[in-house]
């Protein structure tokens, strides 16, 4: 015999498949050459956290001297400015007591107008307590070889400056700057980002020591992300105190605030959009931040220890597995509203936790992958469950539409647990049969039988449906029906008897119609009704299934229908049915009968009609012709 196969748990497969897919994507994200969609979404989430956190108070240790549009308009100078103009700006900074001067201007070529201006600028920088500027390491490859070059400031500046460093920023795939390149190497020598040089000079620290994962600087281990230093942005463009270069040059700044530069880091750089040294940052992609202010944020990050730490890769993988476990627990709820509520609360709680960790500890948890796992791990199985339930409802609807009215099907679908249609229940069962139909059918053509029987079965079924009954089956001209399931009714016996009386009225209308059409019309119907506990449910094979009742009480209804011939009475009911309908219907005791399958006599009652029925509406005994009709075709 073939072994039973266990049903496939599609929900478990969806959960495992989703977690496996996210784990694979997370692993792929570990390769620096691959940027996954999850990483891009992580960028957006981090930016959202930055914006929600808002602008932070700054220490006041850093100010910017801006090469801005106001300076161009005021001076009428064209770019590049004469180095003598920069020298006069630095002299003002020195006069104001600036501690470190950082020059975010390329000093690789001599002054275009007067080369001696370089000496003046270098002299001003040399007189500063400390000064630093930028250099570049360029690499190019092609035709099987690679070249690299180190571009430094002119020698006159190198002799005057106290520090130099690279100025590279890292644009992510969405073009937003979130990191700077912490260091670069040229011919075995390491060159830090010049923000480290500015910080070193300001703090009086030793030179930083770099590795791919961290920097040892000023007694701190600064975490790096694959050689990148995450910048902790204090705010959008304009967060740091900024003075127009022309105002500094003309002495206006010191006149208004003699302490504007005192003991501070003063960064000189371009803010004018025409010089194209602006970048989108987490605070805004539409209002870019000047490069010199990104340097200010970087220096602030270093000197004030605002280092951001990314969760290790393994935590991202673990978070997916934990989210998968939570999703499986959430989907145990059978109520969609509860499932969605739990999902929303868990996701919201995790986002709040991640934000608190970021804003208070500057620790960046993975958010998108676990949230996706939670969302998909709940939604996909829930959708699968909803689709399966809908398919099951359609199957049950199509099945039960054969037995009960469409209205009752709708009511059953709303009130019944479809898994509990198989049960033992207290019902009322009707058996009806046409008297002498076998003899009649032998005298008719097959077409004639169908023409007569189909309208009869249709009319009787509609009456049963009208009173909330279920048509079990047709056995030739016999109809088996029951009341009380799949939609429960406490008054199932009363409904059954009302239906039986209305079935007789429907039969009278059919007889009149058949007589007018010249068809056999002397047709009578016997009905047996019994109430009691039976098994009701879906029985049959995979190819054919039926919603039916079985049990002694169902058999008794059939026996009562047979007794209608013995007692020549249209409707007979049992004691159990009588006790439930006696307040609404007039009945007469017929006999106590020992029916087939029973050892104890059963009380049988004749149904006369409704208590308030007119005399002509009350049932009467059959004649011998009605009990055994002789049909003439």
Coordinates of C-alpha atoms in Angstrom, one line a residue:
X1 CA 0.0 0.0 0.0
X2 CA 1.3 3.5 -0.7
X3 CA 2.4 5.5 2.3
X4 CA 0.5 8.6 3.3
X5 CA 2.4 11.7 2.4
X6 CA 2.4 14.6 4.8
X7 CA 1.0 17.9 3.4
X8 CA 3.6 20.5 2.5
X9 CA 3.8 23.3 5.0
X10 CA 3.9 26.2 2.5
X11 CA 4.1 28.8 5.3
X12 CA 7.2 27.2 6.7
X13 CA 8.7 27.0 3.2
X14 CA 8.0 30.7 2.6
X15 CA 9.6 31.6 5.9
X16 CA 12.7 29.6 5.3
X17 CA 13.0 30.8 1.7
X18 CA 12.6 34.5 2.7
X19 CA 15.2 34.2 5.5
X20 CA 17.6 32.3 3.2
X21 CA 17.3 34.9 0.5
X22 CA 17.9 37.8 2.9
X23 CA 20.9 35.9 4.4
X24 CA 22.4 35.5 0.9
X25 CA 21.9 39.2 0.1
X26 CA 23.4 40.1 3.5
X27 CA 26.5 38.0 2.8
X28 CA 26.9 39.5 -0.7
X29 CA 26.9 42.9 1.0
X30 CA 30.1 42.0 2.8
X31 CA 32.0 42.3 -0.5
X32 CA 33.1 45.9 -1.0
X33 CA 32.6 45.6 -4.7
X34 CA 28.9 44.8 -4.3
X35 CA 26.2 47.2 -3.1
X36 CA 23.0 45.4 -2.5
X37 CA 19.5 47.0 -2.5
X38 CA 19.4 46.3 1.3
X39 CA 22.5 48.5 1.8
X40 CA 21.0 51.3 -0.2
X41 CA 17.9 51.1 2.0
X42 CA 20.1 51.1 5.1
X43 CA 21.7 54.3 3.8
X44 CA 18.2 55.9 3.6
X45 CA 17.3 54.7 7.1
X46 CA 20.5 56.1 8.6
X47 CA 19.9 59.4 6.9
X48 CA 16.3 59.4 8.4
X49 CA 17.8 58.8 11.8
X50 CA 20.2 61.8 11.3
X51 CA 17.3 64.1 10.2
X52 CA 15.0 62.9 13.1
X53 CA 17.8 63.5 15.5
X54 CA 18.2 67.0 14.2
X55 CA 20.9 69.6 14.5
X56 CA 23.1 69.2 17.6
X57 CA 24.8 71.9 19.6
X58 CA 28.4 72.3 18.5
X59 CA 31.4 72.9 20.7
X60 CA 32.4 76.2 19.1
X61 CA 36.0 75.0 18.5
X62 CA 35.7 75.2 14.7
X63 CA 34.9 78.1 12.5
X64 CA 34.9 78.5 8.7
X65 CA 36.2 81.4 6.6
X66 CA 34.1 81.0 3.4
X67 CA 35.2 81.7 -0.1
X68 CA 31.7 82.7 -0.9
X69 CA 29.7 84.6 -3.5
X70 CA 29.7 87.7 -1.2
X71 CA 33.5 87.8 -1.3
X72 CA 33.5 87.5 -5.1
X73 CA 31.0 90.2 -5.5
X74 CA 32.7 92.5 -3.0
X75 CA 36.3 92.1 -4.3
X76 CA 35.6 91.6 -7.9
X77 CA 38.3 89.0 -7.9
X78 CA 38.3 86.0 -10.3
X79 CA 39.3 82.5 -9.2
X80 CA 41.9 81.6 -8.4
X81 CA 42.5 84.5 -6.0
X82 CA 45.9 86.0 -5.5
X83 CA 47.8 84.2 -2.8
X84 CA 48.6 87.6 -1.3
X85 CA 44.8 87.9 -0.5
X86 CA 44.9 84.6 1.3
X87 CA 48.0 85.8 3.2
X88 CA 46.1 88.9 4.5
X89 CA 43.2 86.6 5.5
X90 CA 45.6 84.4 7.5
X91 CA 47.2 87.4 9.1
X92 CA 43.8 88.5 10.4
X93 CA 43.2 85.0 11.8
X94 CA 46.7 85.1 13.5
X95 CA 45.8 88.5 14.8
X96 CA 42.6 87.1 16.3
X97 CA 44.5 84.3 18.0
X98 CA 43.5 81.3 15.8
X99 CA 45.1 78.1 17.1
X100 CA 45.1 76.0 13.9
X101 CA 44.6 77.3 10.3
X102 CA 43.4 74.7 7.8
X103 CA 43.6 75.7 4.1
X104 CA 41.2 73.7 1.9
X105 CA 42.7 75.2 -1.3
X106 CA 45.0 73.4 -3.7
X107 CA 48.5 75.0 -3.5
X108 CA 50.1 72.8 -6.1
X109 CA 50.8 75.5 -8.7
X110 CA 52.5 78.9 -8.3
X111 CA 50.3 82.1 -8.1
X112 CA 49.1 82.9 -11.6
X113 CA 49.7 86.6 -11.2
X114 CA 52.8 87.1 -9.0
X115 CA 54.8 84.1 -7.8
X116 CA 56.1 86.1 -4.9
X117 CA 52.6 86.0 -3.5
X118 CA 53.2 82.4 -2.5
X119 CA 56.0 83.5 -0.2
X120 CA 53.7 85.9 1.5
X121 CA 51.1 83.3 2.0
X122 CA 53.6 80.7 3.2
X123 CA 55.0 83.3 5.6
X124 CA 51.6 84.0 7.1
X125 CA 51.0 80.3 7.5
X126 CA 54.4 79.9 9.2
X127 CA 53.5 82.6 11.7
X128 CA 50.3 80.7 12.7
X129 CA 50.6 78.5 15.8
X130 CA 49.8 75.6 13.5
X131 CA 48.6 75.2 9.9
X132 CA 47.7 72.3 7.6
X133 CA 46.5 71.9 4.0
X134 CA 45.7 69.2 1.5
X135 CA 47.6 66.9 -0.9
X136 CA 46.4 64.4 -3.5
X137 CA 47.3 60.8 -4.4
X138 CA 46.2 60.1 -7.9
X139 CA 46.0 56.6 -9.5
X140 CA 45.3 55.6 -13.1
X141 CA 45.3 52.3 -14.9
X142 CA 45.2 51.2 -18.5
X143 CA 46.8 48.9 -21.0
X144 CA 47.9 46.5 -18.4
X145 CA 49.7 48.9 -16.1
X146 CA 48.9 51.3 -13.2
X147 CA 50.5 54.6 -12.3
X148 CA 50.2 56.6 -9.2
X149 CA 51.4 60.0 -8.3
X150 CA 51.7 62.2 -5.2
X151 CA 50.7 65.8 -5.7
X152 CA 51.9 68.1 -2.9
X153 CA 51.9 71.8 -2.2
X154 CA 54.8 73.8 -3.5
X155 CA 58.0 73.4 -1.5
X156 CA 57.6 76.9 0.0
X157 CA 54.3 75.8 1.6
X158 CA 55.7 72.4 2.7
X159 CA 58.4 74.2 4.6
X160 CA 55.9 76.5 6.3
X161 CA 53.0 74.0 7.0
X162 CA 52.8 71.8 10.1
X163 CA 50.7 69.1 8.5
X164 CA 49.3 67.8 5.2
X165 CA 46.8 65.1 4.3
X166 CA 44.5 63.7 1.7
X167 CA 41.1 65.3 1.2
X168 CA 39.1 62.4 -0.3
X169 CA 35.4 62.0 0.5
X170 CA 33.4 58.9 -0.2
X171 CA 30.3 59.2 -2.3
X172 CA 28.0 56.3 -1.8
X173 CA 25.9 54.8 -4.7
X174 CA 23.2 57.4 -4.1
X175 CA 25.9 60.2 -4.4
X176 CA 25.5 61.2 -0.7
X177 CA 28.7 61.7 1.4
X178 CA 28.6 59.8 4.7
X179 CA 32.3 58.9 5.1
X180 CA 35.7 60.3 4.3
X181 CA 38.7 58.2 3.3
X182 CA 40.6 57.9 6.5
X183 CA 44.0 57.3 4.9
X184 CA 45.9 56.5 1.7
X185 CA 49.3 55.1 0.9
X186 CA 52.0 56.2 -1.6
X187 CA 55.2 54.2 -2.0
X188 CA 54.8 52.6 1.4
X189 CA 54.1 55.8 3.3
X190 CA 50.7 56.4 4.9
X191 CA 49.0 59.8 4.4
X192 CA 46.0 60.5 6.7
X193 CA 43.0 62.5 5.9
X194 CA 43.9 66.1 6.5
X195 CA 41.1 66.3 9.2
X196 CA 43.3 64.0 11.3
X197 CA 46.2 66.5 10.8
X198 CA 44.1 69.4 11.9
X199 CA 42.9 67.4 14.9
X200 CA 46.5 66.4 15.7
X201 CA 47.7 69.9 15.7
X202 CA 44.8 71.2 17.7
X203 CA 45.1 68.4 20.4
X204 CA 48.9 68.3 20.4
X205 CA 48.7 64.6 19.7
X206 CA 50.9 62.1 18.1
X207 CA 50.4 61.1 14.5
X208 CA 47.6 58.5 14.0
X209 CA 48.3 54.8 13.4
X210 CA 46.0 53.2 10.8
X211 CA 44.6 49.8 10.0
X212 CA 41.7 48.8 7.8
X213 CA 39.4 48.5 10.8
X214 CA 40.5 51.2 13.2
X215 CA 42.8 54.2 14.0
X216 CA 44.8 54.6 17.1
X217 CA 44.8 58.3 17.8
X218 CA 45.2 60.4 21.0
X219 CA 44.6 57.3 23.2
X220 CA 41.5 56.2 21.4
X221 CA 40.6 53.3 19.1
X222 CA 38.6 55.0 16.3
X223 CA 36.5 52.5 14.4
X224 CA 36.8 52.5 10.6
X225 CA 34.4 50.9 8.1
X226 CA 36.7 49.3 5.4
X227 CA 39.2 52.2 5.7
X228 CA 36.5 54.8 5.8
X229 CA 35.7 57.1 8.7
X230 CA 32.0 57.6 9.2
X231 CA 31.3 61.4 9.7
X232 CA 29.0 62.3 12.5
X233 CA 27.2 65.3 10.9
X234 CA 26.2 67.8 13.5
X235 CA 23.8 69.5 11.2
X236 CA 23.1 70.7 7.7
X237 CA 25.0 73.3 5.8
X238 CA 25.6 76.4 7.9
X239 CA 25.8 74.6 11.2
X240 CA 29.3 75.8 12.0
X241 CA 30.0 79.6 12.5
X242 CA 30.9 80.9 9.0
X243 CA 32.5 84.2 8.1
X244 CA 32.8 85.7 4.6
X245 CA 36.4 85.8 3.5
X246 CA 36.1 89.4 2.4
X247 CA 34.8 90.4 5.9
X248 CA 37.8 88.6 7.5
X249 CA 40.2 90.2 5.1
X250 CA 38.8 93.7 5.7
X251 CA 39.0 93.2 9.5
X252 CA 35.2 93.5 9.9
X253 CA 35.0 90.1 11.7
X254 CA 37.5 91.0 14.4
X255 CA 36.1 94.4 14.8
X256 CA 32.7 92.9 15.5
X257 CA 34.0 90.0 17.6
X258 CA 37.6 90.1 18.7
X259 CA 37.4 86.5 19.9
X260 CA 35.9 85.1 16.7
X261 CA 39.0 83.0 16.1
X262 CA 40.7 82.9 19.5
X263 CA 41.9 79.4 20.4
X264 CA 39.9 77.8 17.5
X265 CA 40.4 75.8 14.4
X266 CA 39.9 78.1 11.4
X267 CA 39.1 76.3 8.1
X268 CA 39.5 78.3 4.9
X269 CA 37.5 76.9 2.0
X270 CA 35.0 77.4 -0.8
X271 CA 31.3 77.6 -0.2
X272 CA 30.3 79.2 -3.5
X273 CA 28.5 76.8 -5.7
X274 CA 30.5 78.1 -8.7
X275 CA 33.6 76.4 -7.3
X276 CA 31.8 73.1 -7.3
X277 CA 33.1 71.9 -4.0
X278 CA 29.7 71.0 -2.6
X279 CA 28.2 67.6 -1.7
X280 CA 24.9 66.1 -0.6
X281 CA 24.9 64.8 2.9
X282 CA 22.5 62.8 5.1
X283 CA 20.8 66.1 6.2
X284 CA 19.9 67.1 2.6
X285 CA 20.4 65.9 -0.9
X286 CA 18.9 69.0 -2.4
X287 CA 20.8 71.6 -0.2
X288 CA 24.4 70.4 -0.5
X289 CA 27.1 71.0 2.1
X290 CA 30.4 72.7 1.1
X291 CA 33.4 70.4 1.3
X292 CA 35.1 72.6 3.9
X293 CA 32.1 72.1 6.2
X294 CA 32.3 68.3 5.7
X295 CA 35.9 68.7 6.9
X296 CA 34.6 70.7 9.9
X297 CA 32.2 67.9 10.8
X298 CA 35.0 65.4 10.4
X299 CA 37.4 67.3 12.6
X300 CA 34.6 67.7 15.1
X301 CA 34.0 64.0 15.0
X302 CA 37.6 63.3 15.8
X303 CA 38.4 65.9 18.5
X304 CA 35.2 65.3 20.4
X305 CA 35.1 61.5 20.1
X306 CA 31.8 61.4 18.1
X307 CA 32.7 58.1 16.5
X308 CA 30.0 56.0 14.9
X309 CA 30.3 52.2 15.3
X310 CA 28.6 49.8 12.8
X311 CA 27.3 46.5 14.1
X312 CA 29.6 43.6 13.1
X313 CA 28.4 41.6 10.0
X314 CA 27.5 38.6 12.1
X315 CA 24.9 40.7 14.0
X316 CA 23.1 41.4 10.7
X317 CA 22.9 37.7 10.0
X318 CA 21.7 36.9 13.5
X319 CA 19.1 39.7 13.3
X320 CA 17.6 38.1 10.3
X321 CA 17.3 34.7 12.0
X322 CA 15.8 36.3 15.1
X323 CA 13.3 38.2 13.0
X324 CA 12.4 35.0 11.2
X325 CA 11.7 33.4 14.6
X326 CA 9.5 36.4 15.7
X327 CA 7.7 36.3 12.4
X328 CA 6.8 32.6 12.9
X329 CA 5.5 33.4 16.4
X330 CA 3.4 36.4 15.1
X331 CA 1.8 34.2 12.4
X332 CA 0.5 31.8 15.0
X333 CA -2.3 34.3 15.6
X334 CA -5.4 33.4 13.6
X335 CA -6.8 36.9 13.6
X336 CA -5.5 39.1 10.8
X337 CA -6.0 42.3 12.8
X338 CA -4.0 40.9 15.7
X339 CA -1.3 39.7 13.3
X340 CA -0.9 43.1 11.6
X341 CA -1.0 44.9 15.0
X342 CA 1.8 42.7 16.4
X343 CA 3.8 43.1 13.3
X344 CA 3.5 46.9 13.4
X345 CA 4.4 47.0 17.1
X346 CA 7.5 44.8 16.8
X347 CA 8.7 46.8 13.8
X348 CA 8.1 50.1 15.5
X349 CA 9.8 48.9 18.7
X350 CA 12.9 47.8 16.7
X351 CA 13.1 51.1 14.8
X352 CA 12.8 53.0 18.0
X353 CA 15.5 50.8 19.6
X354 CA 17.8 51.4 16.6
X355 CA 17.2 55.1 16.7
X356 CA 17.9 55.3 20.4
X357 CA 21.1 53.3 19.9
X358 CA 22.2 55.7 17.2
X359 CA 21.3 59.0 18.9
X360 CA 22.6 58.0 22.3
X361 CA 25.5 55.6 21.6
X362 CA 26.2 56.4 17.9
X363 CA 25.9 52.6 17.4
X364 CA 24.3 51.6 14.0
X365 CA 22.2 48.5 14.1
X366 CA 21.1 46.7 10.9
X367 CA 17.5 47.8 10.4
X368 CA 16.3 47.0 6.8
X369 CA 17.2 43.3 6.7
X370 CA 15.5 42.3 10.0
X371 CA 12.5 44.6 9.2
X372 CA 12.2 43.1 5.8
X373 CA 12.4 39.6 7.3
X374 CA 9.7 40.5 9.8
X375 CA 7.5 42.1 7.2
X376 CA 7.8 39.4 4.6
X377 CA 7.9 36.6 7.2
X378 CA 4.5 37.7 8.4
X379 CA 2.9 39.1 5.3
X380 CA 3.8 36.2 2.9
X381 CA 2.5 33.4 5.1
X382 CA -0.5 35.6 6.0
X383 CA -1.3 36.1 2.3
X384 CA -0.7 32.4 1.7
X385 CA -3.1 31.6 4.5
X386 CA -5.7 34.1 3.2
X387 CA -5.4 32.7 -0.3
X388 CA -5.7 29.1 1.0
X389 CA -8.7 30.1 3.2
X390 CA -10.3 31.8 0.2
X391 CA -9.8 28.7 -1.9
X392 CA -11.2 26.6 0.8
X393 CA -14.2 28.9 1.2
X394 CA -14.8 28.7 -2.6
X395 CA -14.6 24.9 -2.5
X396 CA -16.9 24.7 0.5
X397 CA -19.2 27.3 -1.1
X398 CA -19.4 25.3 -4.3
X399 CA -20.0 22.1 -2.4
X400 CA -22.7 23.4 0.0
X401 CA -24.5 25.3 -2.8
X402 CA -25.7 21.9 -3.9
X403 CA -27.4 21.3 -0.5
X404 CA -28.6 24.7 0.8
X405 CA -29.6 28.1 -0.5
X406 CA -27.0 30.7 -1.5
X407 CA -28.2 32.9 1.4
X408 CA -27.6 30.1 3.8
X409 CA -24.2 29.4 2.3
X410 CA -23.2 33.1 3.0
X411 CA -24.6 32.8 6.5
X412 CA -22.7 29.6 7.1
X413 CA -19.4 31.1 5.8
X414 CA -19.8 33.9 8.3
X415 CA -20.8 31.9 11.4
X416 CA -19.2 28.5 11.0
X417 CA -15.7 27.2 11.6
X418 CA -15.2 25.3 8.3
X419 CA -13.0 22.8 10.1
X420 CA -16.0 21.7 12.3
X421 CA -18.6 20.8 9.6
X422 CA -18.1 17.1 10.6
X423 CA -19.9 16.7 14.0
X424 CA -22.6 15.1 16.0
X425 CA -25.6 17.4 16.2
X426 CA -29.3 17.5 17.2
X427 CA -31.2 17.9 14.0
X428 CA -34.6 17.3 12.4
X429 CA -34.7 15.0 9.4
X430 CA -37.3 14.9 6.6
X431 CA -37.9 12.0 4.3
X432 CA -40.4 12.6 1.5
X433 CA -41.6 10.2 -1.2
X434 CA -44.1 10.3 -4.1
X435 CA -46.8 7.6 -3.6
X436 CA -46.8 5.1 -6.5
X437 CA -44.1 6.9 -8.5
X438 CA -42.4 3.6 -9.4
X439 CA -45.5 2.3 -11.1
X440 CA -46.1 5.7 -12.8
X441 CA -42.5 5.9 -14.1
X442 CA -42.8 2.5 -15.7
X443 CA -45.6 3.8 -17.9
X444 CA -43.8 7.0 -18.9
X445 CA -41.0 7.6 -21.4
X446 CA -37.7 8.6 -19.9
X447 CA -38.2 12.1 -21.2
X448 CA -41.6 12.2 -19.5
X449 CA -40.2 11.1 -16.2
X450 CA -37.6 13.9 -16.3
X451 CA -40.1 16.5 -17.4
X452 CA -42.3 15.5 -14.4
X453 CA -39.7 14.8 -11.8
X454 CA -37.3 17.8 -12.2
X455 CA -39.9 20.5 -11.6
X456 CA -41.1 18.5 -8.6
X457 CA -37.7 18.2 -7.1
X458 CA -36.9 21.9 -7.8
X459 CA -40.1 23.1 -6.2
X460 CA -39.6 21.0 -3.1
X461 CA -36.0 22.0 -2.8
X462 CA -36.9 25.7 -2.9
X463 CA -39.4 25.2 -0.1
X464 CA -36.8 23.4 2.0
X465 CA -34.3 26.2 1.3
X466 CA -36.9 28.8 2.2
X467 CA -37.2 27.4 5.7
X468 CA -33.4 27.1 6.2
X469 CA -33.1 23.4 5.4
X470 CA -30.4 21.4 3.8
X471 CA -31.1 19.1 0.9
X472 CA -29.1 15.9 1.6
X473 CA -29.8 13.9 -1.5
X474 CA -32.4 12.8 -4.0
X475 CA -33.1 9.1 -4.3
X476 CA -35.3 8.9 -7.4
X477 CA -38.5 10.7 -6.4
X478 CA -37.5 10.7 -2.7
X479 CA -36.0 13.7 -1.0
X480 CA -33.9 13.6 2.1
X481 CA -33.3 16.9 3.9
X482 CA -32.4 18.1 7.4
X483 CA -32.7 21.2 9.5
X484 CA -30.2 22.6 12.0
X485 CA -26.9 22.3 10.1
X486 CA -24.7 23.7 8.7
X487 CA -26.5 26.8 10.0
X488 CA -27.7 26.0 13.5
X489 CA -31.3 26.7 14.5
X490 CA -32.9 26.0 17.9
X491 CA -36.3 25.7 16.2
X492 CA -35.2 23.2 13.6
X493 CA -38.1 20.9 14.3
X494 CA -40.6 23.7 13.8
X495 CA -38.9 24.8 10.6
X496 CA -39.0 21.2 9.3
X497 CA -42.7 20.9 9.9
X498 CA -43.4 24.3 8.3
X499 CA -41.4 23.2 5.3
X500 CA -43.4 19.9 5.1
X501 CA -46.7 21.7 5.0
X502 CA -45.5 24.2 2.4
X503 CA -44.2 21.3 0.3
X504 CA -47.7 20.0 0.2
X505 CA -48.9 23.4 -1.0
X506 CA -46.2 23.5 -3.7
X507 CA -47.3 20.0 -4.7
X508 CA -50.9 21.2 -5.1
X509 CA -49.8 24.0 -7.4
X510 CA -47.8 21.5 -9.5
X511 CA -50.8 19.2 -9.7
X512 CA -53.0 22.0 -11.1
X513 CA -50.3 22.8 -13.6
X514 CA -49.8 19.2 -14.7
X515 CA -53.6 18.7 -15.0
X516 CA -53.8 21.8 -17.2
X517 CA -51.0 20.4 -19.4
X518 CA -52.7 17.0 -19.6
X519 CA -50.0 15.2 -17.6
X520 CA -50.6 12.8 -14.7
X521 CA -51.7 14.9 -11.7
X522 CA -53.1 12.4 -9.2
X523 CA -49.8 12.5 -7.3
X524 CA -49.5 12.3 -3.5
X525 CA -46.4 12.7 -1.3
X526 CA -45.7 11.1 2.1
X527 CA -43.4 12.8 4.6
X528 CA -41.7 11.4 7.7
X529 CA -40.1 13.7 10.2
X530 CA -37.9 12.8 13.2
X531 CA -35.6 14.8 15.5
X532 CA -32.6 13.6 17.3
X533 CA -28.8 13.4 17.4
X534 CA -27.1 12.2 14.2
X535 CA -23.7 12.5 12.6
X536 CA -23.6 15.2 10.0
X537 CA -20.6 15.9 7.8
X538 CA -18.8 15.5 4.5
X539 CA -18.7 11.8 3.5
X540 CA -17.4 10.3 0.3
X541 CA -14.3 9.9 -1.8
X542 CA -11.9 12.4 -3.3
X543 CA -13.9 12.2 -6.6
X544 CA -17.3 12.5 -5.0
X545 CA -18.3 13.9 -1.7
X546 CA -21.7 14.5 0.0
X547 CA -22.8 16.6 3.0
X548 CA -25.1 14.1 4.7
X549 CA -26.5 12.7 7.9
X550 CA -26.2 9.1 9.2
X551 CA -27.5 7.4 12.3
X552 CA -30.6 5.7 13.9
X553 CA -32.6 9.0 14.0
X554 CA -32.1 9.5 10.3
X555 CA -33.3 5.9 9.7
X556 CA -36.3 6.5 11.9
X557 CA -37.4 9.4 9.6
X558 CA -37.3 7.1 6.7
X559 CA -39.4 4.5 8.6
X560 CA -42.0 7.1 9.4
X561 CA -42.2 8.0 5.7
X562 CA -42.9 4.4 5.0
X563 CA -45.7 4.4 7.7
X564 CA -47.6 7.2 5.9
X565 CA -48.9 4.4 3.6
X566 CA -49.9 2.2 6.6
X567 CA -51.8 5.0 8.3
X568 CA -52.9 6.8 5.1
X569 CA -51.7 10.1 6.4
X570 CA -49.5 12.7 4.5
X571 CA -47.2 13.7 7.4
X572 CA -46.1 11.6 10.3
X573 CA -43.7 12.7 13.1
X574 CA -42.0 11.1 16.0
X575 CA -42.3 11.7 19.7
X576 CA -39.1 13.8 19.8
X577 CA -40.3 16.0 17.1
X578 CA -43.8 16.2 18.6
X579 CA -42.4 17.6 21.9
X580 CA -40.7 20.4 20.0
X581 CA -43.7 21.4 17.8
X582 CA -46.8 20.8 19.9
X583 CA -47.2 24.4 20.8
X584 CA -47.6 25.5 17.2
X585 CA -49.2 22.6 15.4
X586 CA -52.2 20.4 15.9
X587 CA -51.2 16.7 16.0
X588 CA -53.0 13.4 16.7
X589 CA -51.5 10.4 18.3
X590 CA -51.5 7.6 15.7
X591 CA -49.9 4.6 17.3
X592 CA -46.9 3.2 19.2
X593 CA -45.0 1.2 16.6
X594 CA -41.9 -1.0 16.7
X595 CA -40.1 0.0 13.5
X596 CA -37.3 -1.9 11.8
X597 CA -34.1 -1.5 13.7
X598 CA -35.8 -0.6 17.0
X599 CA -36.7 -2.9 19.9
X600 CA -38.7 -0.4 21.7
X601 CA -42.0 1.0 20.4
X602 CA -42.0 4.5 19.0
X603 CA -44.8 6.9 19.4
X604 CA -46.1 8.1 16.0
X605 CA -48.2 11.3 15.5
X606 CA -50.3 12.6 12.6
X607 CA -49.8 16.2 11.7
X608 CA -53.1 18.0 11.2
X609 CA -51.8 21.5 10.6
X610 CA -51.2 24.9 12.2
X611 CA -53.2 25.5 15.3
X612 CA -54.9 28.5 13.7
X613 CA -55.3 26.8 10.3
X614 CA -58.7 27.0 8.5
X615 CA -60.6 23.7 8.2
X616 CA -59.9 23.4 4.5
X617 CA -56.1 23.8 5.2
X618 CA -56.0 20.9 7.6
X619 CA -54.6 17.6 6.5
X620 CA -57.0 14.7 6.0
X621 CA -56.5 11.0 5.7
X622 CA -55.8 9.6 2.3
X623 CA -58.2 7.6 0.3
X624 CA -57.2 4.1 -0.8
X625 CA -56.7 5.6 -4.3
X626 CA -54.3 8.2 -2.8
X627 CA -52.4 5.5 -0.9
X628 CA -52.0 3.4 -4.0
X629 CA -52.7 5.6 -7.0
X630 CA -53.6 4.1 -10.4
X631 CA -52.1 6.4 -13.0
X632 CA -53.6 6.4 -16.5
X633 CA -51.1 7.6 -19.1

